[in-house]
Amino acid sequence: MRAIWKGAIAFGLVNVPVKVYSATEDHDISLHQVHNADGGRIRYQRRCEVCSQVIDYSDIEKAFEEDGRTVVLSKEELKAIPAENSHEIEVVQFVPSEQLEPMMFEKSYYLEPDSKSPKAYVLLRRALEDTDRVAIVQFALREKTRLGALRIKDDVLVLQSLLWPDEVREANFPSLEADVRISAQERDMSAALVESMAADFDPASFTDDYQVQLRQLIEAKLEQGESLDTEETFGVEAGEGSKGEVIDLMEALKRSLDRKRGSGSAAGSAGDEAGGDSGGAAGEGEEEAKPARKRSTAATSAPAKSAAAKSADKPAAGKTSSSKSAGDKAGAAKSSEAKGAASKSAGSRSAAAKSTAAKPAAKSAAGKATGTRARKPA
């Protein structure tokens, strides 16, 4: 990097000599203008409107025109402005960083210590770190007095020039004054969409697609010449873009959420399928066993009740309150036996087979239980 300016930061009575470097650069591919008929280079010439001669840059002065009057200012006169000759970056305030309007940021510069000992530079950097504040400075650079913010980036002091307040336009849009009603559902869905796209900002993960595709176009043109086929190069027709479909706002939110959830659930379903044969098998058995037991209980409860009714209709000598109690206990035994039979057959038999198998099991259990309980009172 090459220093574009030298000066000193005035931090109270402390003087911090620095070199100023441009912290940013343009990565765009440089293109120039040519005549489409013969490819001849098009160049701009500084031609005088009075004498029609092409003027050298050294013979050009600057002028101001107002109300039909023109004032010509020579280079020497412009250099005589006191602010132009100042090479001081004056610290005027220390403010919280959140009070700076991002729209005011213009250009960034790195500041390098320009002295044998960087102690004053490090001291200012530590002061900014300890107080967690940004230094507001004033300085002159390239024929303009500027406002700036002095902050830290990776142990380096960074000077960011700021626009003056009157250089930031006021946004006055009558359309925003209209009464717009946003439903709670729309707000909830928009918040869900924001959450689904939430991430930590990583500038390195983004690319300038236009410059990449421009380089691709240049290389294809160098290889194919005038026979270049842009559809073959990019895979789409030239000038083809996304066609905006006018859809309902809620529908747009729903589609956006479905798209995000679909991409996330695809990976989740793949994991579920992979685990379905091992760990998932036990889980599935558990989940399916519960409904199976419920179905079997429902299926066997009717035969059990009918069996109890039949035994009640049959003439039985010595039918007492103890036989009623025995019947109740037999019903409990039937239900327990039916549940066990249903849970065992859930993994291998169909629902119909379970119900059929449960009926004789319940009847036999009822017979055994009734006979056993009837002998106890005697």
Short mmCIF file of C-alpha atoms in Angstrom, two decimals:
data_model
loop_
_atom_site.label_atom_id
_atom_site.label_comp_id
_atom_site.label_asym_id
_atom_site.label_seq_id
_atom_site.Cartn_x
_atom_site.Cartn_y
_atom_site.Cartn_z
CA MET A 1 0.00 0.00 0.00
CA ARG A 2 1.06 3.57 -0.63
CA ALA A 3 0.39 6.35 1.87
CA ILE A 4 -1.90 9.03 0.44
CA TRP A 5 -1.44 11.58 3.20
CA LYS A 6 0.69 12.28 6.26
CA GLY A 7 -0.37 14.12 9.39
CA ALA A 8 -0.81 13.82 13.13
CA ILE A 9 -3.68 13.09 15.49
CA ALA A 10 -4.08 15.87 18.05
CA PHE A 11 -5.27 14.09 21.21
CA GLY A 12 -5.37 17.00 23.66
CA LEU A 13 -1.73 18.01 23.96
CA VAL A 14 -0.62 14.56 22.79
CA ASN A 15 0.59 14.44 19.18
CA VAL A 16 0.34 11.12 17.30
CA PRO A 17 2.13 11.21 13.89
CA VAL A 18 0.43 8.92 11.37
CA LYS A 19 0.43 7.88 7.73
CA VAL A 20 -2.94 7.54 6.02
CA TYR A 21 -3.72 4.66 3.65
CA SER A 22 -6.93 3.93 1.77
CA ALA A 23 -8.47 0.91 3.51
CA THR A 24 -10.70 -0.13 0.61
CA GLU A 25 -10.27 -0.79 -3.11
CA ASP A 26 -12.47 -1.48 -6.10
CA HIS A 27 -12.43 -5.06 -7.37
CA ASP A 28 -14.58 -4.38 -10.45
CA ILE A 29 -13.20 -5.41 -13.83
CA SER A 30 -12.17 -2.28 -15.72
CA LEU A 31 -13.92 -1.77 -19.07
CA HIS A 32 -13.39 1.06 -21.55
CA GLN A 33 -15.49 2.39 -24.41
CA VAL A 34 -14.88 1.52 -28.08
CA HIS A 35 -16.54 2.23 -31.42
CA ASN A 36 -18.79 -0.75 -32.23
CA ALA A 37 -18.02 -0.47 -35.96
CA ASP A 38 -14.24 -0.83 -35.86
CA GLY A 39 -13.34 -1.30 -32.18
CA GLY A 40 -11.50 2.01 -31.98
CA ARG A 41 -10.93 3.35 -28.46
CA ILE A 42 -13.16 6.24 -27.39
CA ARG A 43 -11.28 8.85 -25.36
CA TYR A 44 -12.48 12.00 -23.70
CA GLN A 45 -10.69 15.19 -24.55
CA ARG A 46 -10.60 18.43 -22.57
CA ARG A 47 -11.61 20.80 -25.35
CA CYS A 48 -12.15 24.54 -24.84
CA GLU A 49 -15.54 25.83 -25.99
CA VAL A 50 -14.04 29.19 -27.01
CA CYS A 51 -10.97 28.28 -29.06
CA SER A 52 -11.89 24.59 -29.72
CA GLN A 53 -8.38 23.52 -28.75
CA VAL A 54 -7.56 20.46 -26.66
CA ILE A 55 -6.21 21.75 -23.33
CA ASP A 56 -3.50 20.13 -21.21
CA TYR A 57 -4.42 19.38 -17.62
CA SER A 58 -1.69 21.75 -16.39
CA ASP A 59 -3.47 24.66 -18.12
CA ILE A 60 -6.83 24.00 -16.47
CA GLU A 61 -8.10 26.08 -13.55
CA LYS A 62 -11.29 25.81 -11.50
CA ALA A 63 -14.14 28.32 -11.55
CA PHE A 64 -17.42 29.09 -9.82
CA GLU A 65 -20.43 30.51 -11.63
CA GLU A 66 -23.40 32.23 -10.03
CA ASP A 67 -25.99 34.64 -11.43
CA GLY A 68 -24.16 34.86 -14.75
CA ARG A 69 -20.84 35.77 -13.11
CA THR A 70 -17.81 33.49 -13.22
CA VAL A 71 -14.96 33.49 -10.71
CA VAL A 72 -11.77 31.70 -11.77
CA LEU A 73 -9.66 30.30 -8.91
CA SER A 74 -6.06 29.39 -9.58
CA LYS A 75 -4.26 26.45 -7.92
CA GLU A 76 -2.19 28.85 -5.85
CA GLU A 77 -5.30 30.63 -4.56
CA LEU A 78 -6.93 27.35 -3.59
CA LYS A 79 -3.80 26.19 -1.77
CA ALA A 80 -3.84 29.43 0.24
CA ILE A 81 -6.99 28.26 2.12
CA PRO A 82 -5.79 27.58 5.72
CA ALA A 83 -7.74 24.35 6.14
CA GLU A 84 -6.11 22.92 3.02
CA ASN A 85 -2.67 23.34 4.55
CA SER A 86 -3.60 21.66 7.83
CA HIS A 87 -2.24 18.16 8.35
CA GLU A 88 -3.87 17.67 11.71
CA ILE A 89 -6.56 15.19 12.65
CA GLU A 90 -8.12 16.94 15.63
CA VAL A 91 -10.01 14.88 18.19
CA VAL A 92 -13.03 16.95 19.26
CA GLN A 93 -15.26 14.41 21.06
CA PHE A 94 -15.49 10.84 22.33
CA VAL A 95 -18.95 9.36 21.76
CA PRO A 96 -20.66 5.94 22.08
CA SER A 97 -20.43 4.05 18.80
CA GLU A 98 -24.20 3.41 18.69
CA GLN A 99 -24.83 7.13 18.32
CA LEU A 100 -23.22 7.18 14.86
CA GLU A 101 -25.64 6.95 11.95
CA PRO A 102 -24.29 4.28 9.54
CA MET A 103 -25.60 6.28 6.58
CA MET A 104 -23.06 8.98 7.36
CA PHE A 105 -20.04 6.70 6.84
CA GLU A 106 -18.22 7.54 3.62
CA LYS A 107 -14.71 6.05 3.23
CA SER A 108 -12.28 4.20 5.49
CA TYR A 109 -8.55 4.80 5.99
CA TYR A 110 -5.89 2.88 7.91
CA LEU A 111 -3.59 4.92 10.14
CA GLU A 112 -0.01 3.72 10.61
CA PRO A 113 2.33 5.13 13.29
CA ASP A 114 4.79 7.54 11.68
CA SER A 115 7.38 7.93 14.40
CA LYS A 116 10.29 6.00 15.87
CA SER A 117 8.23 5.13 18.94
CA PRO A 118 4.57 4.09 18.53
CA LYS A 119 3.87 4.70 22.23
CA ALA A 120 1.49 7.64 21.66
CA TYR A 121 -0.33 5.62 18.97
CA VAL A 122 -0.76 2.65 21.33
CA LEU A 123 -1.86 4.95 24.15
CA LEU A 124 -4.68 6.41 22.04
CA ARG A 125 -5.73 2.94 20.92
CA ARG A 126 -5.83 1.74 24.55
CA ALA A 127 -7.87 4.80 25.56
CA LEU A 128 -10.49 3.94 22.94
CA GLU A 129 -10.52 0.30 24.09
CA ASP A 130 -10.81 1.12 27.80
CA THR A 131 -13.61 3.66 27.37
CA ASP A 132 -15.42 1.74 24.61
CA ARG A 133 -15.96 4.95 22.67
CA VAL A 134 -15.31 6.36 19.20
CA ALA A 135 -13.31 9.57 18.67
CA ILE A 136 -14.98 12.21 16.51
CA VAL A 137 -12.32 14.11 14.54
CA GLN A 138 -12.03 16.91 12.02
CA PHE A 139 -9.43 16.95 9.25
CA ALA A 140 -8.79 18.27 5.73
CA LEU A 141 -8.10 15.90 2.85
CA ARG A 142 -8.15 16.47 -0.91
CA GLU A 143 -9.47 20.01 -0.84
CA LYS A 144 -12.26 19.28 1.60
CA THR A 145 -12.70 19.65 5.34
CA ARG A 146 -14.08 16.41 6.66
CA LEU A 147 -15.73 14.99 9.73
CA GLY A 148 -14.51 11.57 10.79
CA ALA A 149 -14.76 8.75 13.30
CA LEU A 150 -11.64 7.19 14.79
CA ARG A 151 -12.05 3.59 15.95
CA ILE A 152 -10.10 0.34 16.26
CA LYS A 153 -9.95 -2.66 13.93
CA ASP A 154 -7.53 -5.51 14.66
CA ASP A 155 -5.20 -3.30 16.75
CA VAL A 156 -5.07 -0.69 13.98
CA LEU A 157 -6.58 2.79 14.21
CA VAL A 158 -9.14 3.28 11.44
CA LEU A 159 -10.31 6.71 10.31
CA GLN A 160 -13.75 6.73 8.70
CA SER A 161 -14.78 9.94 6.99
CA LEU A 162 -18.34 11.00 7.67
CA LEU A 163 -20.76 12.91 5.53
CA TRP A 164 -21.88 16.27 6.85
CA PRO A 165 -25.50 16.36 8.07
CA ASP A 166 -26.63 18.47 5.10
CA GLU A 167 -25.15 15.88 2.72
CA VAL A 168 -27.60 13.22 3.89
CA ARG A 169 -30.93 13.62 2.15
CA GLU A 170 -34.19 13.54 4.05
CA ALA A 171 -36.51 10.69 3.13
CA ASN A 172 -39.91 12.21 2.46
CA PHE A 173 -42.26 9.62 0.99
CA PRO A 174 -45.99 10.42 1.18
CA SER A 175 -46.80 6.75 0.52
CA LEU A 176 -45.45 5.86 3.98
CA GLU A 177 -48.03 8.14 5.59
CA ALA A 178 -50.86 5.83 4.52
CA ASP A 179 -52.61 3.83 7.24
CA VAL A 180 -51.39 0.27 6.71
CA ARG A 181 -52.78 -2.53 8.87
CA ILE A 182 -50.58 -5.53 9.57
CA SER A 183 -52.31 -8.54 11.09
CA ALA A 184 -50.87 -10.48 14.02
CA GLN A 185 -50.55 -13.57 11.82
CA GLU A 186 -48.54 -11.65 9.22
CA ARG A 187 -46.20 -10.35 11.92
CA ASP A 188 -45.79 -13.81 13.42
CA MET A 189 -45.04 -15.37 10.05
CA SER A 190 -42.57 -12.64 9.10
CA ALA A 191 -40.83 -13.10 12.47
CA ALA A 192 -40.68 -16.86 11.85
CA LEU A 193 -39.16 -16.24 8.41
CA VAL A 194 -36.54 -13.93 9.93
CA GLU A 195 -35.71 -16.57 12.55
CA SER A 196 -35.36 -19.28 9.89
CA MET A 197 -32.82 -17.09 8.04
CA ALA A 198 -30.93 -15.91 11.16
CA ALA A 199 -27.14 -16.39 11.12
CA ASP A 200 -23.87 -14.75 12.12
CA PHE A 201 -22.61 -12.37 9.43
CA ASP A 202 -19.61 -13.75 7.53
CA PRO A 203 -18.60 -11.42 4.65
CA ALA A 204 -16.29 -14.09 3.19
CA SER A 205 -19.28 -16.32 2.43
CA PHE A 206 -20.62 -13.85 -0.16
CA THR A 207 -19.36 -13.28 -3.71
CA ASP A 208 -19.80 -10.57 -6.31
CA ASP A 209 -21.75 -12.68 -8.80
CA TYR A 210 -21.75 -10.03 -11.52
CA GLN A 211 -17.95 -9.75 -11.59
CA VAL A 212 -17.57 -13.56 -11.60
CA GLN A 213 -20.01 -13.90 -14.49
CA LEU A 214 -18.42 -10.95 -16.32
CA ARG A 215 -15.05 -12.73 -16.13
CA GLN A 216 -16.76 -15.89 -17.38
CA LEU A 217 -18.21 -13.95 -20.31
CA ILE A 218 -14.82 -12.39 -21.19
CA GLU A 219 -13.06 -15.77 -21.16
CA ALA A 220 -15.83 -17.35 -23.28
CA LYS A 221 -15.64 -14.47 -25.78
CA LEU A 222 -11.85 -14.80 -26.01
CA GLU A 223 -12.25 -18.50 -26.75
CA GLN A 224 -15.29 -18.46 -29.06
CA GLY A 225 -15.08 -14.99 -30.60
CA GLU A 226 -18.18 -13.75 -32.41
CA SER A 227 -19.71 -17.25 -32.30
CA LEU A 228 -20.30 -16.81 -28.56
CA ASP A 229 -23.55 -18.35 -27.34
CA THR A 230 -24.56 -16.70 -24.06
CA GLU A 231 -27.25 -19.31 -23.40
CA GLU A 232 -24.61 -22.04 -23.58
CA THR A 233 -22.19 -19.99 -21.46
CA PHE A 234 -24.59 -19.18 -18.62
CA GLY A 235 -27.23 -21.89 -19.07
CA VAL A 236 -30.01 -19.30 -19.50
CA GLU A 237 -31.18 -17.03 -22.26
CA ALA A 238 -29.56 -13.61 -22.42
CA GLY A 239 -31.50 -11.07 -20.42
CA GLU A 240 -33.59 -13.73 -18.68
CA GLY A 241 -34.37 -12.84 -15.09
CA SER A 242 -36.82 -13.63 -12.36
CA LYS A 243 -40.35 -12.75 -13.40
CA GLY A 244 -42.12 -11.08 -10.53
CA GLU A 245 -45.39 -12.84 -9.83
CA VAL A 246 -47.96 -10.73 -8.01
CA ILE A 247 -49.09 -12.87 -5.08
CA ASP A 248 -50.79 -12.29 -1.76
CA LEU A 249 -48.51 -11.18 1.08
CA MET A 250 -49.58 -14.08 3.32
CA GLU A 251 -49.09 -16.51 0.45
CA ALA A 252 -45.59 -15.14 -0.12
CA LEU A 253 -44.74 -15.58 3.57
CA LYS A 254 -46.12 -19.13 3.56
CA ARG A 255 -44.15 -20.10 0.46
CA SER A 256 -40.98 -18.59 1.88
CA LEU A 257 -41.39 -20.48 5.16
CA ASP A 258 -42.23 -23.74 3.38
CA ARG A 259 -39.12 -23.39 1.24
CA LYS A 260 -36.91 -22.81 4.28
CA ARG A 261 -38.52 -25.56 6.34
CA GLY A 262 -38.41 -27.95 3.39
CA SER A 263 -34.66 -27.57 3.02
CA GLY A 264 -34.21 -28.09 6.75
CA SER A 265 -36.59 -31.04 7.08
CA ALA A 266 -34.97 -32.86 4.12
CA ALA A 267 -31.81 -33.35 6.15
CA GLY A 268 -33.82 -34.25 9.25
CA SER A 269 -35.92 -36.87 7.44
CA ALA A 270 -32.78 -38.46 6.01
CA GLY A 271 -31.45 -38.84 9.54
CA ASP A 272 -34.76 -40.31 10.73
CA GLU A 273 -34.77 -42.87 7.92
CA ALA A 274 -31.19 -43.88 8.70
CA GLY A 275 -32.05 -44.49 12.36
CA GLY A 276 -35.38 -46.20 11.61
CA ASP A 277 -33.92 -49.71 11.36
CA SER A 278 -32.03 -49.59 14.65
CA GLY A 279 -32.97 -47.18 17.42
CA GLY A 280 -36.14 -46.18 15.62
CA ALA A 281 -37.42 -49.77 15.56
CA ALA A 282 -37.81 -49.89 19.32
CA GLY A 283 -39.47 -46.50 19.31
CA GLU A 284 -41.89 -47.53 16.59
CA GLY A 285 -42.73 -50.73 18.46
CA GLU A 286 -43.47 -48.72 21.57
CA GLU A 287 -45.64 -46.19 19.77
CA GLU A 288 -47.54 -48.82 17.82
CA ALA A 289 -48.03 -51.08 20.84
CA LYS A 290 -50.12 -48.50 22.65
CA PRO A 291 -52.78 -48.11 19.96
CA ALA A 292 -52.75 -51.86 19.44
CA ARG A 293 -53.48 -52.49 23.12
CA LYS A 294 -56.27 -49.95 23.00
CA ARG A 295 -57.82 -51.59 19.95
CA SER A 296 -57.50 -55.06 21.48
CA THR A 297 -59.05 -53.91 24.75
CA ALA A 298 -61.95 -52.42 22.85
CA ALA A 299 -62.31 -55.54 20.74
CA THR A 300 -62.24 -57.98 23.66
CA SER A 301 -64.33 -55.96 26.04
CA ALA A 302 -67.49 -56.71 24.07
CA PRO A 303 -66.97 -60.53 24.06
CA ALA A 304 -65.97 -60.38 27.69
CA LYS A 305 -69.15 -58.56 28.56
CA SER A 306 -71.22 -61.00 26.49
CA ALA A 307 -69.49 -63.95 28.18
CA ALA A 308 -70.29 -62.47 31.56
CA ALA A 309 -73.87 -61.92 30.44
CA LYS A 310 -74.16 -65.51 29.24
CA SER A 311 -72.88 -66.89 32.50
CA ALA A 312 -75.30 -64.63 34.34
CA ASP A 313 -78.25 -65.89 32.21
CA LYS A 314 -77.40 -69.56 32.90
CA PRO A 315 -79.16 -70.99 35.99
CA ALA A 316 -76.44 -71.33 38.62
CA ALA A 317 -77.15 -72.77 42.05
CA GLY A 318 -75.87 -70.84 45.00
CA LYS A 319 -75.67 -67.50 43.12
CA THR A 320 -74.74 -65.04 45.87
CA SER A 321 -73.00 -61.73 46.27
CA SER A 322 -69.72 -63.61 46.29
CA SER A 323 -70.42 -64.83 42.75
CA LYS A 324 -70.90 -61.20 41.69
CA SER A 325 -67.53 -60.40 43.19
CA ALA A 326 -66.08 -63.39 41.41
CA GLY A 327 -67.55 -62.11 38.15
CA ASP A 328 -65.92 -58.73 38.67
CA LYS A 329 -62.57 -60.35 39.36
CA ALA A 330 -62.99 -62.56 36.33
CA GLY A 331 -63.64 -59.45 34.20
CA ALA A 332 -60.41 -57.92 35.48
CA ALA A 333 -58.55 -61.13 34.70
CA LYS A 334 -60.04 -61.20 31.20
CA SER A 335 -58.97 -57.61 30.55
CA SER A 336 -55.43 -58.31 31.80
CA GLU A 337 -55.15 -61.47 29.68
CA ALA A 338 -56.57 -59.66 26.64
CA LYS A 339 -54.09 -56.81 26.99
CA GLY A 340 -51.19 -59.23 27.22
CA ALA A 341 -52.34 -61.23 24.22
CA ALA A 342 -52.85 -58.07 22.17
CA SER A 343 -49.43 -56.61 23.01
CA LYS A 344 -47.69 -59.89 22.07
CA SER A 345 -49.51 -60.17 18.73
CA ALA A 346 -49.10 -56.43 17.83
CA GLY A 347 -45.68 -56.88 16.24
CA SER A 348 -46.56 -59.91 14.02
CA ARG A 349 -50.31 -60.13 13.37
CA SER A 350 -52.87 -57.83 11.77
CA ALA A 351 -55.56 -56.03 13.75
CA ALA A 352 -58.18 -58.58 12.69
CA ALA A 353 -56.01 -61.52 13.75
CA LYS A 354 -55.35 -59.89 17.10
CA SER A 355 -59.07 -59.45 17.80
CA THR A 356 -59.88 -63.05 16.77
CA ALA A 357 -57.04 -64.50 18.84
CA ALA A 358 -58.00 -62.44 21.86
CA LYS A 359 -61.62 -63.76 22.01
CA PRO A 360 -60.87 -67.46 22.84
CA ALA A 361 -58.10 -66.38 25.17
CA ALA A 362 -60.54 -64.17 27.03
CA LYS A 363 -63.21 -66.92 27.16
CA SER A 364 -60.82 -69.55 28.48
CA ALA A 365 -59.45 -67.12 31.02
CA ALA A 366 -62.97 -66.34 32.10
CA GLY A 367 -63.79 -70.02 32.52
CA LYS A 368 -60.69 -70.73 34.59
CA ALA A 369 -61.08 -67.67 36.72
CA THR A 370 -64.80 -68.32 37.38
CA GLY A 371 -64.24 -71.94 38.33
CA THR A 372 -61.45 -71.08 40.73
CA ARG A 373 -63.28 -68.23 42.39
CA ALA A 374 -66.54 -70.33 42.81
CA ARG A 375 -64.81 -72.97 44.96
CA LYS A 376 -63.45 -70.46 47.51
CA PRO A 377 -66.78 -69.59 49.25
CA ALA A 378 -67.64 -73.31 49.58
#
